Short mmCIF file of C-alpha atoms in Angstrom, two decimals:
data_model
loop_
_atom_site.label_atom_id
_atom_site.label_comp_id
_atom_site.label_asym_id
_atom_site.label_seq_id
_atom_site.Cartn_x
_atom_site.Cartn_y
_atom_site.Cartn_z
CA MET A 1 -20.83 -68.07 33.76
CA LYS A 2 -19.03 -65.89 36.24
CA GLN A 3 -15.73 -66.35 34.38
CA LYS A 4 -17.40 -65.44 31.10
CA TRP A 5 -18.81 -62.27 32.70
CA ASN A 6 -15.39 -61.31 34.09
CA ARG A 7 -13.75 -61.79 30.69
CA LEU A 8 -16.46 -59.63 29.06
CA LEU A 9 -16.01 -56.92 31.70
CA LEU A 10 -12.23 -56.97 31.27
CA SER A 11 -12.62 -56.77 27.50
CA ASN A 12 -14.93 -53.75 27.80
CA ARG A 13 -12.48 -52.01 30.13
CA LEU A 14 -9.64 -52.58 27.66
CA VAL A 15 -11.72 -51.15 24.82
CA LEU A 16 -12.59 -48.13 26.95
CA LEU A 17 -8.92 -47.56 27.82
CA VAL A 18 -7.95 -47.78 24.16
CA LEU A 19 -10.66 -45.28 23.18
CA VAL A 20 -9.61 -42.85 25.94
CA ALA A 21 -5.96 -43.13 24.92
CA ALA A 22 -6.83 -42.55 21.27
CA ALA A 23 -8.98 -39.53 22.10
CA THR A 24 -6.24 -38.07 24.32
CA SER A 25 -3.60 -38.57 21.63
CA ALA A 26 -5.82 -36.92 19.02
CA ALA A 27 -6.48 -33.95 21.30
CA LEU A 28 -2.79 -33.53 22.01
CA LEU A 29 -2.01 -33.77 18.32
CA ARG A 30 -4.60 -31.12 17.46
CA ALA A 31 -3.32 -28.85 20.21
CA GLY A 32 0.26 -29.31 19.08
CA THR A 33 -0.63 -28.61 15.47
CA ALA A 34 -2.62 -25.51 16.35
CA GLY A 35 0.12 -24.28 18.65
CA GLY A 36 2.73 -24.87 15.98
CA ALA A 37 0.68 -23.01 13.37
CA ALA A 38 0.15 -20.08 15.72
CA ALA A 39 3.84 -19.99 16.59
CA ALA A 40 4.78 -20.11 12.92
CA GLY A 41 2.38 -17.31 12.10
CA ALA A 42 3.57 -15.20 15.01
CA GLY A 43 7.18 -15.66 13.97
CA GLY A 44 8.15 -18.37 16.41
CA ASP A 45 8.95 -18.40 20.11
CA ASP A 46 12.20 -16.47 19.62
CA TRP A 47 10.39 -13.23 18.69
CA LYS A 48 8.24 -11.00 20.84
CA LYS A 49 5.95 -8.38 19.42
CA PRO A 50 7.07 -4.80 20.12
CA GLY A 51 4.91 -2.84 22.51
CA PHE A 52 3.55 -0.53 19.81
CA CYS A 53 1.73 -3.52 18.24
CA GLY A 54 -0.41 -3.83 21.37
CA ARG A 55 -2.56 -6.97 21.26
CA MET A 56 -2.81 -6.93 17.48
CA ASP A 57 -0.93 -9.15 15.04
CA CYS A 58 1.91 -7.34 13.28
CA PRO A 59 4.75 -8.29 10.92
CA ARG A 60 7.84 -9.96 12.31
CA TYR A 61 11.25 -8.37 11.87
CA THR A 62 14.82 -8.56 13.13
CA ALA A 63 16.48 -5.28 14.16
CA TRP A 64 19.95 -5.22 12.64
CA GLN A 65 20.88 -1.76 13.86
CA LYS A 66 19.34 0.55 16.45
CA SER A 67 20.02 4.21 17.12
CA PRO A 68 18.01 7.09 18.61
CA ASP A 69 17.23 8.35 15.09
CA PHE A 70 16.52 5.20 13.08
CA GLN A 71 16.66 1.42 12.89
CA ILE A 72 17.69 -1.02 10.18
CA ARG A 73 15.25 -3.95 10.23
CA GLU A 74 14.94 -7.09 8.18
CA TYR A 75 11.28 -7.96 7.72
CA ASP A 76 10.17 -11.53 7.14
CA GLU A 77 7.95 -12.53 4.24
CA ALA A 78 4.38 -11.46 4.91
CA SER A 79 0.90 -11.48 3.37
CA TRP A 80 -1.09 -8.26 3.00
CA VAL A 81 -4.40 -7.16 1.51
CA ALA A 82 -3.87 -4.08 -0.64
CA THR A 83 -5.64 -1.54 -2.84
CA ASN A 84 -4.70 1.34 -5.17
CA VAL A 85 -6.16 4.84 -4.88
CA SER A 86 -5.74 7.91 -7.07
CA SER A 87 -6.20 11.15 -5.15
CA THR A 88 -5.03 14.74 -4.94
CA HIS A 89 -4.15 14.38 -1.24
CA TYR A 90 -2.46 11.77 0.94
CA GLU A 91 -5.11 11.94 3.68
CA LEU A 92 -7.98 11.58 1.18
CA ALA A 93 -6.30 8.54 -0.35
CA VAL A 94 -6.07 6.85 3.05
CA LYS A 95 -9.72 7.59 3.84
CA ALA A 96 -10.78 6.09 0.50
CA ALA A 97 -8.61 2.97 0.89
CA VAL A 98 -9.34 1.95 4.47
CA PRO A 99 -13.05 1.06 4.01
CA ARG A 100 -12.15 -1.25 1.10
CA LEU A 101 -9.61 -3.10 3.20
CA LEU A 102 -11.87 -3.31 6.24
CA GLU A 103 -14.67 -4.78 4.12
CA TYR A 104 -12.30 -7.62 3.26
CA PHE A 105 -11.55 -8.12 6.98
CA TYR A 106 -15.25 -8.03 7.87
CA GLY A 107 -16.19 -10.83 5.49
CA LEU A 108 -16.09 -9.55 1.91
CA ASN A 109 -13.92 -12.47 0.81
CA VAL A 110 -14.67 -15.74 -0.99
CA GLU A 111 -14.90 -17.67 2.30
CA GLY A 112 -16.97 -15.07 4.14
CA LEU A 113 -14.43 -15.03 6.96
CA ARG A 114 -14.34 -12.25 9.53
CA MET A 115 -10.81 -11.50 10.67
CA LYS A 116 -9.52 -9.44 13.55
CA GLU A 117 -7.86 -6.15 12.67
CA THR A 118 -4.08 -5.92 12.59
CA VAL A 119 -1.34 -3.31 12.44
CA PRO A 120 0.16 -1.53 10.67
CA LEU A 121 -1.74 0.19 7.93
CA LEU A 122 0.93 0.73 5.25
CA ILE A 123 0.83 3.54 2.69
CA TYR A 124 3.17 3.61 -0.32
CA TYR A 125 3.71 6.60 -2.55
CA ARG A 126 6.37 8.44 -4.50
CA THR A 127 8.01 11.45 -2.90
CA ASP A 128 9.43 12.76 -6.18
CA VAL A 129 5.94 13.93 -7.19
CA HIS A 130 4.99 17.34 -5.77
CA PRO A 131 2.13 17.17 -3.20
CA HIS A 132 0.22 19.80 -5.20
CA ALA A 133 0.85 18.29 -8.64
CA GLY A 134 -2.74 17.04 -9.00
CA MET A 135 -3.83 13.40 -9.01
CA ARG A 136 -1.30 11.02 -7.51
CA ASN A 137 -1.27 7.24 -7.12
CA PHE A 138 -1.14 5.61 -3.68
CA SER A 139 -1.07 1.97 -2.61
CA VAL A 140 -2.46 1.13 0.82
CA ALA A 141 -2.16 -2.26 2.54
CA MET A 142 -3.15 -3.96 5.79
CA TYR A 143 -1.20 -6.81 7.33
CA LEU A 144 -3.12 -10.11 7.46
CA PRO A 145 -3.63 -11.95 10.78
CA TYR A 146 -1.17 -14.70 11.71
CA ASN A 147 -3.79 -17.41 11.21
CA TYR A 148 -4.24 -16.38 7.56
CA GLN A 149 -0.66 -15.57 6.60
CA GLY A 150 -0.18 -18.89 4.82
CA GLN A 151 -3.50 -19.19 2.98
CA PRO A 152 -5.51 -15.97 3.07
CA PRO A 153 -8.99 -16.02 1.48
CA GLU A 154 -9.25 -14.30 -1.88
CA PRO A 155 -11.12 -10.98 -1.94
CA ASN A 156 -14.55 -10.69 -3.52
CA SER A 157 -13.84 -7.16 -4.73
CA THR A 158 -11.65 -6.51 -7.76
CA ASP A 159 -10.41 -3.33 -6.05
CA VAL A 160 -8.30 -5.27 -3.56
CA TRP A 161 -5.79 -8.09 -3.88
CA ILE A 162 -3.49 -10.28 -1.79
CA TYR A 163 0.22 -9.53 -1.89
CA ARG A 164 3.11 -11.56 -0.48
CA SER A 165 5.95 -9.21 0.44
CA PRO A 166 9.45 -10.73 0.29
CA LYS A 167 12.00 -10.83 3.07
CA SER A 168 13.74 -7.48 2.88
CA PRO A 169 15.79 -4.89 4.81
CA LEU A 170 14.31 -1.47 5.54
CA ALA A 171 15.44 1.74 7.22
CA VAL A 172 12.84 2.85 9.78
CA ARG A 173 12.24 6.05 11.69
CA MET A 174 9.63 6.11 14.47
CA PHE A 175 7.57 9.11 15.59
CA GLN A 176 4.65 9.70 17.96
CA HIS A 177 2.34 11.83 15.87
CA ARG A 178 -0.53 11.24 13.48
CA ALA A 179 0.83 10.32 10.05
CA ARG A 180 -0.25 13.44 8.17
CA GLU A 181 1.66 14.10 4.96
CA ALA A 182 3.51 17.21 6.17
CA ARG A 183 4.74 15.34 9.25
CA VAL A 184 5.60 12.27 7.17
CA LEU A 185 7.77 14.30 4.78
CA ASP A 186 9.57 15.96 7.73
CA GLU A 187 10.29 12.56 9.28
CA ALA A 188 11.45 11.17 5.92
CA ALA A 189 13.91 14.06 5.57
CA ALA A 190 15.17 13.38 9.11
CA LEU A 191 15.60 9.69 8.22
CA VAL A 192 17.68 10.59 5.16
CA ASP A 193 19.89 12.87 7.28
CA ALA A 194 20.34 10.13 9.90
CA LEU A 195 21.23 7.53 7.27
CA GLU A 196 23.78 9.83 5.65
CA HIS A 197 25.30 10.66 9.02
CA ALA A 198 25.60 6.94 9.81
CA GLY A 199 27.34 6.23 6.49
CA HIS A 200 24.42 4.66 4.63
CA THR A 201 24.38 5.99 1.09
CA ASP A 202 22.54 3.35 -0.95
CA TYR A 203 18.88 3.93 -0.09
CA GLU A 204 15.79 4.70 -2.13
CA SER A 205 14.24 7.95 -0.94
CA ASN A 206 11.84 8.51 -3.85
CA VAL A 207 9.50 5.71 -2.69
CA LEU A 208 8.24 6.14 0.86
CA MET A 209 6.31 3.74 3.06
CA VAL A 210 4.32 5.04 6.01
CA ALA A 211 3.33 2.57 8.74
CA SER A 212 0.48 3.70 10.98
CA TYR A 213 -0.12 1.65 14.14
CA ASN A 214 -3.27 3.59 15.06
CA HIS A 215 -6.63 3.15 13.39
CA PRO A 216 -6.81 5.92 10.74
CA MET A 217 -10.62 6.23 11.04
CA LYS A 218 -10.68 6.53 14.84
CA HIS A 219 -9.21 9.57 16.57
CA HIS A 220 -8.68 9.71 20.33
CA PRO A 221 -7.23 13.13 21.26
CA HIS A 222 -6.94 12.12 24.92
CA ARG A 223 -4.79 9.12 23.91
CA ARG A 224 -2.26 11.09 21.90
CA ARG A 225 0.67 9.71 23.86
CA TYR A 226 -0.14 6.22 22.56
CA ARG A 227 0.24 7.12 18.89
CA HIS A 228 2.95 5.33 16.97
CA SER A 229 3.87 5.89 13.33
CA GLU A 230 6.91 5.03 11.22
CA VAL A 231 8.46 5.93 7.89
CA TRP A 232 10.19 3.11 6.00
CA MET A 233 12.75 3.31 3.21
CA ARG A 234 14.19 0.43 1.28
CA GLY A 235 17.86 0.19 0.43
CA ASP A 236 20.94 -1.96 0.12
CA PHE A 237 21.46 -2.62 3.83
CA LYS A 238 23.46 -5.39 5.48
CA PRO A 239 23.18 -6.90 9.00
CA GLU A 240 26.34 -5.22 10.23
CA GLY A 241 24.87 -1.85 9.28
CA ARG A 242 27.13 -1.17 6.29
CA ASP A 243 26.04 -0.75 2.69
CA GLY A 244 27.53 -3.11 0.14
CA ALA A 245 27.08 -5.89 -2.36
CA GLY A 246 25.08 -8.96 -1.57
CA ALA A 247 22.08 -7.30 0.04
CA VAL A 248 18.51 -7.76 -1.16
CA PRO A 249 17.86 -5.76 -4.38
CA ALA A 250 15.86 -2.62 -3.70
CA ASP A 251 13.08 -3.52 -6.12
CA THR A 252 12.13 -6.55 -4.01
CA ALA A 253 11.54 -4.62 -0.80
CA GLY A 254 8.21 -2.89 -1.36
CA ALA A 255 4.78 -4.44 -1.23
CA ALA A 256 3.50 -1.81 -3.63
CA ALA A 257 5.41 -3.33 -6.54
CA THR A 258 2.89 -6.05 -7.26
CA ALA A 259 2.95 -7.47 -10.77
CA GLY A 260 1.27 -4.66 -12.64
CA ALA A 261 -1.18 -3.96 -9.83
CA ALA A 262 0.41 -0.99 -8.06
CA HIS A 263 1.38 2.28 -9.67
CA VAL A 264 3.53 3.99 -7.07
#
């Protein structure tokens, strides 16, 4: 009887050990999978977010060329939620677009998911249309969080859509002011001058992208020194910083050029 009891006790201990081992393996597997997904969404362990992103998720890029006046960056593929707005003024277009995009982030999507806010807010518009020419078309987009880059929920509203921007090179100029249109156009002109001076001649200056890393609906005058904005231009750039054949075609570089959806 005693031997039978010992065998039963030993058998129970073995079963318990197997269950513990299985549970531990499953936990490690889940942790590894989650960590891998987060790393993939964040761009991998070889990339660190720039300081102007703060604690928010932001698109990954590789800086090909850096100078005091501009950078040439190659941005990875990325998912955005976007909307189109017709308005007489740049600032009014942004104010109309942001609530639509935030509604998507706050749960107005088919899965009812609430997502944390990201940076930047990206505004696309044509610079070859005079600012006082009347109604103009703008496309405004917000970067999607890392966790939803692969499979973002579809919007409930027909006014917004999901766009997957391709891997593409961009010329970037940074400035520490609010992204008002007058300032944006000044910075765009400075970017063109810097590109020309550096020998870059194949760029597209009639379509401008403005990246705002500060919430456009929240103003903090006492935190002015923390503002960060950028103007982006697409072009035929190469890693070594010289224009030439073989670079990504210009018409693949802008998230506004969604199949019939955007009008900029």
